[in-house]
CSV table of N, CA, C and O and ligand atoms in Angstrom, one decimal:
chain,number,residue,atom,x,y,z
A,1,UNK,N,0.9,-1.2,0.0
A,1,UNK,CA,0.0,0.0,0.0
A,1,UNK,C,0.9,1.2,0.0
A,1,UNK,O,1.9,1.3,0.8
A,2,UNK,N,0.5,2.2,-0.9
A,2,UNK,CA,1.3,3.4,-0.9
A,2,UNK,C,0.7,4.4,0.0
A,2,UNK,O,-0.5,4.6,0.0
A,3,UNK,N,1.5,5.1,0.8
A,3,UNK,CA,1.0,6.1,1.7
A,3,UNK,C,0.6,7.3,0.9
A,3,UNK,O,1.2,7.7,-0.1
A,4,UNK,N,-0.5,7.9,1.3
A,4,UNK,CA,-1.0,9.2,0.7
A,4,UNK,C,-0.1,10.3,1.0
A,4,UNK,O,0.2,10.5,2.2
A,5,UNK,N,0.4,11.1,0.0
A,5,UNK,CA,1.3,12.2,0.4
A,5,UNK,C,0.6,13.2,1.2
A,5,UNK,O,-0.6,13.5,0.9
A,6,UNK,N,1.2,13.8,2.1
A,6,UNK,CA,0.5,14.8,3.0
A,6,UNK,C,0.6,16.2,2.4
A,6,UNK,O,-0.1,17.1,2.9
A,7,UNK,N,1.4,16.4,1.4
A,7,UNK,CA,1.4,17.7,0.7
A,7,UNK,C,1.5,17.4,-0.8
A,7,UNK,O,2.0,16.4,-1.2
A,8,UNK,N,0.9,18.3,-1.6
A,8,UNK,CA,1.0,18.2,-3.1
A,8,UNK,C,1.7,19.4,-3.6
A,8,UNK,O,1.2,20.5,-3.5
A,9,UNK,N,2.9,19.3,-4.2
A,9,UNK,CA,3.7,20.5,-4.6
A,9,UNK,C,2.9,21.3,-5.7
A,9,UNK,O,3.3,22.5,-5.9
A,10,UNK,N,1.9,20.7,-6.3
A,10,UNK,CA,1.2,21.5,-7.4
A,10,UNK,C,-0.1,22.2,-6.8
A,10,UNK,O,-0.8,22.8,-7.5
A,11,UNK,N,-0.3,22.0,-5.5
A,11,UNK,CA,-1.6,22.5,-4.9
A,11,UNK,C,-1.3,23.9,-4.3
A,11,UNK,O,-0.4,24.1,-3.5
A,12,UNK,N,-2.2,24.8,-4.7
A,12,UNK,CA,-2.0,26.2,-4.2
A,12,UNK,C,-2.1,26.3,-2.7
A,12,UNK,O,-1.3,27.0,-2.1
A,13,UNK,N,-3.0,25.6,-2.0
A,13,UNK,CA,-3.2,25.8,-0.6
A,13,UNK,C,-2.1,25.0,0.2
A,13,UNK,O,-1.7,25.4,1.2
A,14,UNK,N,-1.5,23.9,-0.4
A,14,UNK,CA,-0.3,23.3,0.2
A,14,UNK,C,0.9,24.3,0.1
A,14,UNK,O,1.7,24.4,1.0
A,15,UNK,N,0.9,25.1,-1.0
A,15,UNK,CA,2.0,26.0,-1.2
A,15,UNK,C,1.9,27.2,-0.2
A,15,UNK,O,2.9,27.7,0.3
A,16,UNK,N,0.6,27.6,0.0
A,16,UNK,CA,0.4,28.6,1.0
A,16,UNK,C,0.8,28.1,2.4
A,16,UNK,O,1.5,28.8,3.2
A,17,UNK,N,0.4,26.9,2.7
A,17,UNK,CA,0.7,26.3,4.0
A,17,UNK,C,2.2,26.1,4.2
A,17,UNK,O,2.7,26.3,5.3
A,18,UNK,N,2.9,25.9,3.1
A,18,UNK,CA,4.3,25.7,3.2
A,18,UNK,C,5.1,27.0,3.1
A,18,UNK,O,6.3,27.0,3.2
A,19,UNK,N,4.4,28.1,3.0
A,19,UNK,CA,5.0,29.4,3.0
A,19,UNK,C,5.6,29.8,1.6
A,19,UNK,O,6.3,30.9,1.5
A,20,UNK,N,5.4,29.0,0.6
A,20,UNK,CA,6.0,29.3,-0.7
A,20,UNK,C,5.2,30.4,-1.5
A,20,UNK,O,5.7,31.1,-2.3
A,21,UNK,N,3.9,30.4,-1.2
A,21,UNK,CA,3.0,31.4,-1.8
A,21,UNK,C,2.5,32.3,-0.7
A,21,UNK,O,2.0,31.8,0.4
A,22,UNK,N,2.6,33.6,-0.8
A,22,UNK,CA,2.2,34.5,0.3
A,22,UNK,C,0.6,34.5,0.4
A,22,UNK,O,-0.1,34.3,-0.5
A,23,UNK,N,0.2,34.7,1.6
A,23,UNK,CA,-1.2,34.9,1.9
A,23,UNK,C,-1.4,35.8,3.1
A,23,UNK,O,-0.4,36.0,3.9
A,24,UNK,N,-2.6,36.4,3.2
A,24,UNK,CA,-2.8,37.3,4.3
A,24,UNK,C,-3.3,36.4,5.5
A,24,UNK,O,-4.5,36.2,5.7
A,25,UNK,N,-2.4,35.9,6.3
A,25,UNK,CA,-2.7,34.9,7.3
A,25,UNK,C,-3.4,35.5,8.5
A,25,UNK,O,-3.0,36.6,9.0
A,26,UNK,N,-4.4,34.8,9.0
A,26,UNK,CA,-5.2,35.2,10.2
A,26,UNK,C,-4.8,34.3,11.3
A,26,UNK,O,-4.8,34.6,12.5
A,27,UNK,N,-4.3,33.1,11.0
A,27,UNK,CA,-4.0,32.0,12.0
A,27,UNK,C,-3.1,31.0,11.4
A,27,UNK,O,-3.2,30.7,10.2
A,28,UNK,N,-2.2,30.5,12.2
A,28,UNK,CA,-1.3,29.4,11.7
A,28,UNK,C,-1.0,28.5,12.9
A,28,UNK,O,-0.7,28.9,14.0
A,29,UNK,N,-1.1,27.2,12.7
A,29,UNK,CA,-0.5,26.2,13.6
A,29,UNK,C,0.0,25.1,12.7
A,29,UNK,O,0.0,25.1,11.5
A,30,UNK,N,0.6,24.0,13.4
A,30,UNK,CA,1.1,22.9,12.6
A,30,UNK,C,-0.1,22.2,11.8
A,30,UNK,O,0.1,21.7,10.7
A,31,UNK,N,-1.3,22.3,12.4
A,31,UNK,CA,-2.4,21.6,11.8
A,31,UNK,C,-3.3,22.4,10.9
A,31,UNK,O,-3.8,21.8,9.9
A,32,UNK,N,-3.5,23.7,11.2
A,32,UNK,CA,-4.4,24.5,10.4
A,32,UNK,C,-3.8,25.9,10.1
A,32,UNK,O,-3.0,26.4,10.8
A,33,UNK,N,-4.3,26.4,8.9
A,33,UNK,CA,-4.0,27.8,8.6
A,33,UNK,C,-5.4,28.5,8.3
A,33,UNK,O,-6.3,27.8,7.8
A,34,UNK,N,-5.4,29.8,8.5
A,34,UNK,CA,-6.6,30.6,8.1
A,34,UNK,C,-6.0,31.8,7.4
A,34,UNK,O,-5.0,32.4,7.9
A,35,UNK,N,-6.6,32.2,6.3
A,35,UNK,CA,-6.2,33.4,5.6
A,35,UNK,C,-7.3,34.1,4.9
A,35,UNK,O,-8.4,33.4,4.6
A,36,UNK,N,-7.2,35.4,4.6
A,36,UNK,CA,-8.2,36.1,3.9
A,36,UNK,C,-8.3,35.7,2.4
A,36,UNK,O,-7.3,35.5,1.8
A,37,UNK,N,-9.5,35.5,2.0
A,37,UNK,CA,-9.8,35.1,0.6
A,37,UNK,C,-9.4,36.3,-0.3
A,37,UNK,O,-9.8,37.5,0.0
A,38,UNK,N,-8.7,36.1,-1.4
A,38,UNK,CA,-8.3,37.2,-2.3
A,38,UNK,C,-9.5,37.7,-3.2
A,38,UNK,O,-9.3,38.8,-3.8
A,39,UNK,N,-10.6,37.0,-3.2
A,39,UNK,CA,-11.7,37.4,-4.0
A,39,UNK,C,-12.9,37.3,-3.1
A,39,UNK,O,-13.8,36.4,-3.3
A,40,UNK,N,-13.0,38.2,-2.1
A,40,UNK,CA,-14.0,38.0,-1.0
A,40,UNK,C,-15.5,38.1,-1.5
A,40,UNK,O,-15.8,39.0,-2.3
A,41,UNK,N,-16.3,37.2,-1.0
A,41,UNK,CA,-17.7,37.2,-1.3
A,41,UNK,C,-18.6,37.8,-0.2
A,41,UNK,O,-19.8,37.8,-0.3
A,42,UNK,N,-17.9,38.4,0.8
A,42,UNK,CA,-18.6,39.1,1.9
A,42,UNK,C,-17.6,40.0,2.5
A,42,UNK,O,-16.4,39.8,2.3
A,43,UNK,N,-18.0,41.0,3.3
A,43,UNK,CA,-17.0,41.9,3.9
A,43,UNK,C,-15.9,41.1,4.7
A,43,UNK,O,-14.7,41.6,4.7
A,44,UNK,N,-16.3,40.0,5.3
A,44,UNK,CA,-15.2,39.1,5.9
A,44,UNK,C,-15.3,37.8,5.2
A,44,UNK,O,-16.4,37.3,5.1
A,45,UNK,N,-14.2,37.4,4.6
A,45,UNK,CA,-14.2,36.1,3.9
A,45,UNK,C,-12.9,35.4,4.2
A,45,UNK,O,-11.9,35.8,3.6
A,46,UNK,N,-12.9,34.5,5.1
A,46,UNK,CA,-11.6,33.8,5.5
A,46,UNK,C,-11.7,32.3,5.1
A,46,UNK,O,-12.8,31.7,5.2
A,47,UNK,N,-10.6,31.8,4.7
A,47,UNK,CA,-10.5,30.3,4.4
A,47,UNK,C,-9.7,29.6,5.5
A,47,UNK,O,-8.7,30.1,5.9
A,48,UNK,N,-10.3,28.5,6.0
A,48,UNK,CA,-9.6,27.7,7.0
A,48,UNK,C,-9.3,26.4,6.4
A,48,UNK,O,-10.2,25.7,5.9
A,49,UNK,N,-8.0,26.0,6.4
A,49,UNK,CA,-7.5,24.8,5.7
A,49,UNK,C,-6.7,24.0,6.7
A,49,UNK,O,-5.9,24.5,7.5
A,50,UNK,N,-6.7,22.7,6.5
A,50,UNK,CA,-5.7,21.8,7.2
A,50,UNK,C,-4.4,22.0,6.4
A,50,UNK,O,-4.4,22.3,5.2
A,51,UNK,N,-3.3,21.9,7.1
A,51,UNK,CA,-2.0,21.9,6.4
A,51,UNK,C,-1.7,20.7,5.6
A,51,UNK,O,-1.0,20.7,4.6
A,52,UNK,N,-2.4,19.6,6.0
A,52,UNK,CA,-2.3,18.4,5.2
A,52,UNK,C,-3.2,18.5,3.9
A,52,UNK,O,-4.3,19.0,4.0
A,53,UNK,N,-2.7,17.9,2.8
A,53,UNK,CA,-3.4,17.9,1.6
A,53,UNK,C,-4.6,16.9,1.6
A,53,UNK,O,-4.3,15.7,1.7
A,54,UNK,N,-5.8,17.4,1.6
A,54,UNK,CA,-7.0,16.5,1.4
A,54,UNK,C,-7.7,17.2,0.3
A,54,UNK,O,-8.1,18.3,0.4
A,55,UNK,N,-7.9,16.5,-0.8
A,55,UNK,CA,-8.4,17.2,-2.0
A,55,UNK,C,-9.9,17.6,-1.9
A,55,UNK,O,-10.2,18.7,-2.3
A,56,UNK,N,-10.7,16.7,-1.4
A,56,UNK,CA,-12.1,17.1,-1.3
A,56,UNK,C,-12.7,16.4,-0.1
A,56,UNK,O,-12.0,15.5,0.5
A,57,UNK,N,-13.9,16.8,0.3
A,57,UNK,CA,-14.5,16.1,1.5
A,57,UNK,C,-14.6,14.6,1.2
A,57,UNK,O,-14.6,13.8,2.2
A,58,UNK,N,-14.7,14.2,0.0
A,58,UNK,CA,-14.8,12.8,-0.3
A,58,UNK,C,-13.5,12.0,0.0
A,58,UNK,O,-13.5,10.8,0.0
A,59,UNK,N,-12.4,12.7,0.1
A,59,UNK,CA,-11.2,12.1,0.4
A,59,UNK,C,-10.8,12.1,1.9
A,59,UNK,O,-9.7,11.6,2.3
A,60,UNK,N,-11.8,12.5,2.7
A,60,UNK,CA,-11.5,12.5,4.2
A,60,UNK,C,-11.5,11.1,4.7
A,60,UNK,O,-12.3,10.2,4.2
A,61,UNK,N,-10.7,10.8,5.7
A,61,UNK,CA,-10.6,9.5,6.3
A,61,UNK,C,-11.0,9.7,7.8
A,61,UNK,O,-11.0,10.9,8.3
A,62,UNK,N,-11.4,8.7,8.5
A,62,UNK,CA,-11.8,8.8,9.9
A,62,UNK,C,-10.7,9.5,10.7
A,62,UNK,O,-11.0,10.3,11.6
A,63,UNK,N,-9.4,9.4,10.4
A,63,UNK,CA,-8.4,10.0,11.1
A,63,UNK,C,-8.4,11.6,11.0
A,63,UNK,O,-7.8,12.3,11.8
A,64,UNK,N,-9.2,12.1,10.0
A,64,UNK,CA,-9.3,13.5,9.8
A,64,UNK,C,-10.4,14.2,10.7
A,64,UNK,O,-10.5,15.4,10.6
A,65,UNK,N,-11.1,13.3,11.4
A,65,UNK,CA,-12.3,13.9,12.1
A,65,UNK,C,-11.9,15.0,13.1
A,65,UNK,O,-12.6,16.0,13.1
A,66,UNK,N,-10.9,14.8,13.8
A,66,UNK,CA,-10.5,15.8,14.8
A,66,UNK,C,-10.1,17.1,14.1
A,66,UNK,O,-10.4,18.2,14.5
A,67,UNK,N,-9.3,17.0,13.0
A,67,UNK,CA,-8.9,18.2,12.3
A,67,UNK,C,-10.1,18.9,11.8
A,67,UNK,O,-10.2,20.2,11.9
A,68,UNK,N,-11.1,18.2,11.2
A,68,UNK,CA,-12.2,18.9,10.7
A,68,UNK,C,-13.0,19.6,11.8
A,68,UNK,O,-13.5,20.7,11.7
A,69,UNK,N,-13.2,18.9,12.9
A,69,UNK,CA,-13.8,19.5,14.1
A,69,UNK,C,-13.1,20.8,14.5
A,69,UNK,O,-13.8,21.8,14.8
A,70,UNK,N,-11.8,20.7,14.5
A,70,UNK,CA,-11.0,21.9,15.0
A,70,UNK,C,-11.1,23.0,13.9
A,70,UNK,O,-11.0,24.2,14.3
A,71,UNK,N,-11.4,22.7,12.7
A,71,UNK,CA,-11.6,23.8,11.7
A,71,UNK,C,-12.8,24.6,12.1
A,71,UNK,O,-12.8,25.8,12.0
A,72,UNK,N,-13.9,23.9,12.6
A,72,UNK,CA,-15.1,24.7,13.0
A,72,UNK,C,-14.8,25.4,14.3
A,72,UNK,O,-15.3,26.5,14.5
A,73,UNK,N,-14.1,24.8,15.2
A,73,UNK,CA,-13.8,25.5,16.5
A,73,UNK,C,-13.0,26.8,16.2
A,73,UNK,O,-13.2,27.8,16.8
A,74,UNK,N,-12.1,26.7,15.2
A,74,UNK,CA,-11.3,27.8,14.8
A,74,UNK,C,-12.2,28.9,14.2
A,74,UNK,O,-12.0,30.1,14.5
A,75,UNK,N,-13.1,28.5,13.4
A,75,UNK,CA,-14.1,29.5,12.8
A,75,UNK,C,-14.8,30.2,13.9
A,75,UNK,O,-14.9,31.5,13.8
A,76,UNK,N,-15.2,29.5,14.9
A,76,UNK,CA,-16.0,30.2,16.0
A,76,UNK,C,-15.0,31.1,16.8
A,76,UNK,O,-15.4,32.2,17.2
A,77,UNK,N,-13.8,30.7,17.0
A,77,UNK,CA,-12.8,31.5,17.7
A,77,UNK,C,-12.5,32.8,16.9
A,77,UNK,O,-12.5,33.9,17.5
A,78,UNK,N,-12.3,32.7,15.6
A,78,UNK,CA,-12.1,33.9,14.8
A,78,UNK,C,-13.3,34.8,14.8
A,78,UNK,O,-13.1,36.0,14.9
A,79,UNK,N,-14.5,34.2,14.8
A,79,UNK,CA,-15.7,35.0,14.8
A,79,UNK,C,-15.8,35.8,16.1
A,79,UNK,O,-16.1,37.0,16.1
A,80,UNK,N,-15.4,35.2,17.2
A,80,UNK,CA,-15.4,35.9,18.5
A,80,UNK,C,-14.4,37.0,18.5
A,80,UNK,O,-14.6,38.1,18.9
A,81,UNK,N,-13.1,36.6,18.1
A,81,UNK,CA,-12.0,37.6,18.1
A,81,UNK,C,-12.3,38.8,17.2
A,81,UNK,O,-12.0,39.9,17.5
A,82,UNK,N,-12.9,38.5,16.0
A,82,UNK,CA,-13.2,39.6,15.1
A,82,UNK,C,-14.5,40.3,15.4
A,82,UNK,O,-14.9,41.2,14.7
A,83,UNK,N,-15.3,39.8,16.4
A,83,UNK,CA,-16.5,40.5,16.9
A,83,UNK,C,-17.8,40.3,16.1
A,83,UNK,O,-18.7,41.1,16.3
A,84,UNK,N,-17.8,39.2,15.3
A,84,UNK,CA,-19.1,39.0,14.6
A,84,UNK,C,-19.8,37.7,15.0
A,84,UNK,O,-20.8,37.3,14.4
A,85,UNK,N,-19.3,37.1,16.1
A,85,UNK,CA,-19.9,35.8,16.5
A,85,UNK,C,-21.4,35.9,16.8
A,85,UNK,O,-22.2,35.1,16.4
A,86,UNK,N,-21.8,37.0,17.6
A,86,UNK,CA,-23.2,37.1,18.0
A,86,UNK,C,-24.1,37.6,16.8
A,86,UNK,O,-25.2,37.2,16.7
A,87,UNK,N,-23.5,38.4,16.0
A,87,UNK,CA,-24.3,38.9,14.8
A,87,UNK,C,-24.6,37.8,13.8
A,87,UNK,O,-25.7,37.7,13.3
A,88,UNK,N,-23.6,36.9,13.6
A,88,UNK,CA,-23.8,35.7,12.8
A,88,UNK,C,-22.9,35.7,11.6
A,88,UNK,O,-22.2,36.7,11.2
A,89,UNK,N,-22.7,34.5,11.1
A,89,UNK,CA,-21.8,34.2,10.0
A,89,UNK,C,-22.2,32.9,9.4
A,89,UNK,O,-23.0,32.1,9.9
A,90,UNK,N,-21.5,32.6,8.3
A,90,UNK,CA,-21.8,31.3,7.6
A,90,UNK,C,-20.5,30.6,7.4
A,90,UNK,O,-19.5,31.2,7.0
A,91,UNK,N,-20.6,29.2,7.5
A,91,UNK,CA,-19.4,28.4,7.2
A,91,UNK,C,-19.8,27.4,6.1
A,91,UNK,O,-20.9,26.9,6.1
A,92,UNK,N,-19.0,27.3,5.1
A,92,UNK,CA,-19.3,26.5,3.9
A,92,UNK,C,-18.1,25.6,3.4
A,92,UNK,O,-17.0,26.2,3.3
A,93,UNK,N,-18.4,24.4,3.1
A,93,UNK,CA,-17.4,23.5,2.4
A,93,UNK,C,-18.1,23.3,1.0
A,93,UNK,O,-19.2,22.8,1.0
A,94,UNK,N,-17.4,23.6,-0.1
A,94,UNK,CA,-17.9,23.2,-1.4
A,94,UNK,C,-17.2,21.9,-1.8
A,94,UNK,O,-16.0,21.8,-1.6
A,95,UNK,N,-17.9,21.0,-2.3
A,95,UNK,CA,-17.3,19.7,-2.7
A,95,UNK,C,-17.6,19.4,-4.2
A,95,UNK,O,-18.8,19.3,-4.6
A,96,UNK,N,-16.6,19.5,-5.0
A,96,UNK,CA,-16.6,19.1,-6.4
A,96,UNK,C,-17.4,20.1,-7.3
A,96,UNK,O,-17.8,21.1,-6.8
A,97,UNK,N,-17.6,19.7,-8.5
A,97,UNK,CA,-18.0,20.6,-9.6
A,97,UNK,C,-19.4,21.3,-9.3
A,97,UNK,O,-19.5,22.5,-9.4
A,98,UNK,N,-20.4,20.6,-9.0
A,98,UNK,CA,-21.7,21.2,-8.9
A,98,UNK,C,-21.8,22.2,-7.7
A,98,UNK,O,-22.6,23.1,-7.7
A,99,UNK,N,-20.9,22.0,-6.7
A,99,UNK,CA,-20.9,23.0,-5.6
A,99,UNK,C,-19.9,24.1,-5.9
A,99,UNK,O,-19.9,25.0,-5.1
A,100,UNK,N,-19.2,24.0,-7.0
A,100,UNK,CA,-18.3,25.1,-7.4
A,100,UNK,C,-17.0,25.1,-6.7
A,100,UNK,O,-16.3,26.1,-6.6
A,101,UNK,N,-16.5,23.9,-6.3
A,101,UNK,CA,-15.2,23.8,-5.7
A,101,UNK,C,-14.1,24.1,-6.8
A,101,UNK,O,-14.2,23.6,-7.9
A,102,UNK,N,-13.2,25.1,-6.5
A,102,UNK,CA,-12.2,25.5,-7.5
A,102,UNK,C,-10.8,25.2,-7.1
A,102,UNK,O,-9.9,25.1,-7.9
A,103,UNK,N,-10.6,25.0,-5.8
A,103,UNK,CA,-9.3,24.7,-5.3
A,103,UNK,C,-9.4,23.3,-4.6
A,103,UNK,O,-10.2,23.2,-3.6
A,104,UNK,N,-8.7,22.3,-5.0
A,104,UNK,CA,-8.9,21.0,-4.6
A,104,UNK,C,-8.0,20.6,-3.4
A,104,UNK,O,-7.1,19.8,-3.5
A,105,UNK,N,-8.2,21.4,-2.3
A,105,UNK,CA,-7.5,21.2,-1.0
A,105,UNK,C,-8.6,21.7,-0.1
A,105,UNK,O,-9.0,22.9,-0.2
A,106,UNK,N,-9.2,20.9,0.8
A,106,UNK,CA,-10.4,21.3,1.5
A,106,UNK,C,-10.2,22.6,2.3
A,106,UNK,O,-9.1,22.8,2.8
A,107,UNK,N,-11.2,23.4,2.3
A,107,UNK,CA,-11.1,24.7,3.0
A,107,UNK,C,-12.6,25.0,3.4
A,107,UNK,O,-13.5,24.8,2.7
A,108,UNK,N,-12.6,25.5,4.6
A,108,UNK,CA,-13.9,26.0,5.2
A,108,UNK,C,-14.0,27.5,4.9
A,108,UNK,O,-13.1,28.2,5.4
A,109,UNK,N,-15.0,27.9,4.2
A,109,UNK,CA,-15.2,29.3,4.0
A,109,UNK,C,-15.9,29.9,5.3
A,109,UNK,O,-16.9,29.3,5.7
A,110,UNK,N,-15.4,31.0,5.8
A,110,UNK,CA,-16.0,31.7,6.9
A,110,UNK,C,-16.4,33.1,6.4
A,110,UNK,O,-15.5,33.9,6.0
A,111,UNK,N,-17.7,33.3,6.3
A,111,UNK,CA,-18.2,34.5,5.6
A,111,UNK,C,-19.0,35.3,6.7
A,111,UNK,O,-19.9,34.7,7.4
A,112,UNK,N,-18.9,36.6,6.7
A,112,UNK,CA,-19.6,37.4,7.6
A,112,UNK,C,-19.7,38.9,7.2
A,112,UNK,O,-19.0,39.2,6.2
A,113,UNK,N,-20.5,39.6,7.8
A,113,UNK,CA,-20.6,41.1,7.6
A,113,UNK,C,-21.7,41.5,6.6
A,113,UNK,O,-21.8,42.7,6.3
A,114,UNK,N,-22.5,40.6,6.2
A,114,UNK,CA,-23.7,41.0,5.4
A,114,UNK,C,-24.8,39.9,5.7
A,114,UNK,O,-24.5,38.8,6.2
A,115,UNK,N,-26.0,40.2,5.3
A,115,UNK,CA,-27.1,39.2,5.4
A,115,UNK,C,-26.9,38.2,4.3
A,115,UNK,O,-26.7,38.5,3.1
A,116,UNK,N,-26.9,36.9,4.7
A,116,UNK,CA,-26.7,35.8,3.8
A,116,UNK,C,-28.0,35.3,3.3
A,116,UNK,O,-29.0,35.1,4.1
A,117,UNK,N,-28.1,35.1,2.0
A,117,UNK,CA,-29.3,34.5,1.4
A,117,UNK,C,-29.5,33.0,1.8
A,117,UNK,O,-28.5,32.3,2.0
A,118,UNK,N,-30.7,32.6,1.8
A,118,UNK,CA,-31.0,31.2,2.0
A,118,UNK,C,-32.2,30.8,1.1
A,118,UNK,O,-33.2,31.5,1.1
A,119,UNK,N,-32.1,29.7,0.3
A,119,UNK,CA,-31.0,28.8,0.2
A,119,UNK,C,-29.9,29.4,-0.6
A,119,UNK,O,-30.1,30.3,-1.4
A,120,UNK,N,-28.7,28.9,-0.4
A,120,UNK,CA,-27.5,29.4,-1.1
A,120,UNK,C,-27.7,29.1,-2.6
A,120,UNK,O,-28.3,28.1,-3.0
A,121,UNK,N,-27.1,29.9,-3.4
A,121,UNK,CA,-27.2,29.7,-4.9
A,121,UNK,C,-26.5,28.5,-5.4
A,121,UNK,O,-25.7,27.9,-4.7
B,201,AMP,P1,-13.8,27.1,-3.7
B,201,AMP,O1,-14.3,27.7,-5.0
B,201,AMP,O2,-14.8,26.7,-2.7
B,201,AMP,O3,-12.8,26.0,-4.0
B,201,AMP,O4,-13.0,28.2,-3.0
B,201,AMP,C1,-11.7,28.6,-3.4
B,201,AMP,C2,-11.5,30.0,-2.8
B,201,AMP,O5,-10.1,30.3,-2.9
B,201,AMP,C3,-12.2,31.1,-3.7
B,201,AMP,O6,-13.1,31.8,-2.8
B,201,AMP,C4,-11.0,32.0,-4.2
B,201,AMP,O7,-11.4,33.3,-4.2
B,201,AMP,C5,-9.9,31.7,-3.1
B,201,AMP,N1,-8.6,31.8,-3.6
B,201,AMP,C6,-8.0,31.4,-4.7
B,201,AMP,N2,-6.7,31.7,-4.8
B,201,AMP,C7,-6.4,32.3,-3.6
B,201,AMP,C8,-5.2,32.8,-3.0
B,201,AMP,N3,-4.0,32.7,-3.6
B,201,AMP,N4,-5.3,33.3,-1.7
B,201,AMP,C9,-6.5,33.3,-1.1
B,201,AMP,N5,-7.6,32.9,-1.6
B,201,AMP,C10,-7.6,32.4,-2.8
B,202,ZN,ZN1,-3.0,20.8,-1.0
């Protein structure tokens, strides 16, 4: 059995996690990074990613459960720190083509600062 590589040299978000591509970082640990989206869809639009390369939600394994849980804990921490936790915010994972996933390294969108439509487009 071949081990799954934990980083992909051709992946934009692996390169951001590795420091090769600059980003406007909001948070960094060995496990997670968070940075401002360069094409924001709301006044606040932050992406939260694992440093490990996981292409889509379909590629998650049971061992990733803690990491994904901590992505949501981090979203709530950032919301409190940036002062929009009580007002409200949205967290979104897009998976594959019909959901509009464009970067194939999982990331949690954290959106805030405007009224969010429902259902999402
Ligand atoms: P998705 O379409 O769900 O895969 O989300 C990818 C997100 O990454 C989009 O909101 C893009 O605006 C954002 N994005 C693409 N390149 C960069 C970058 N270099 N730094 C920060 N955000 C980026
Ligand atoms: Zn990656």
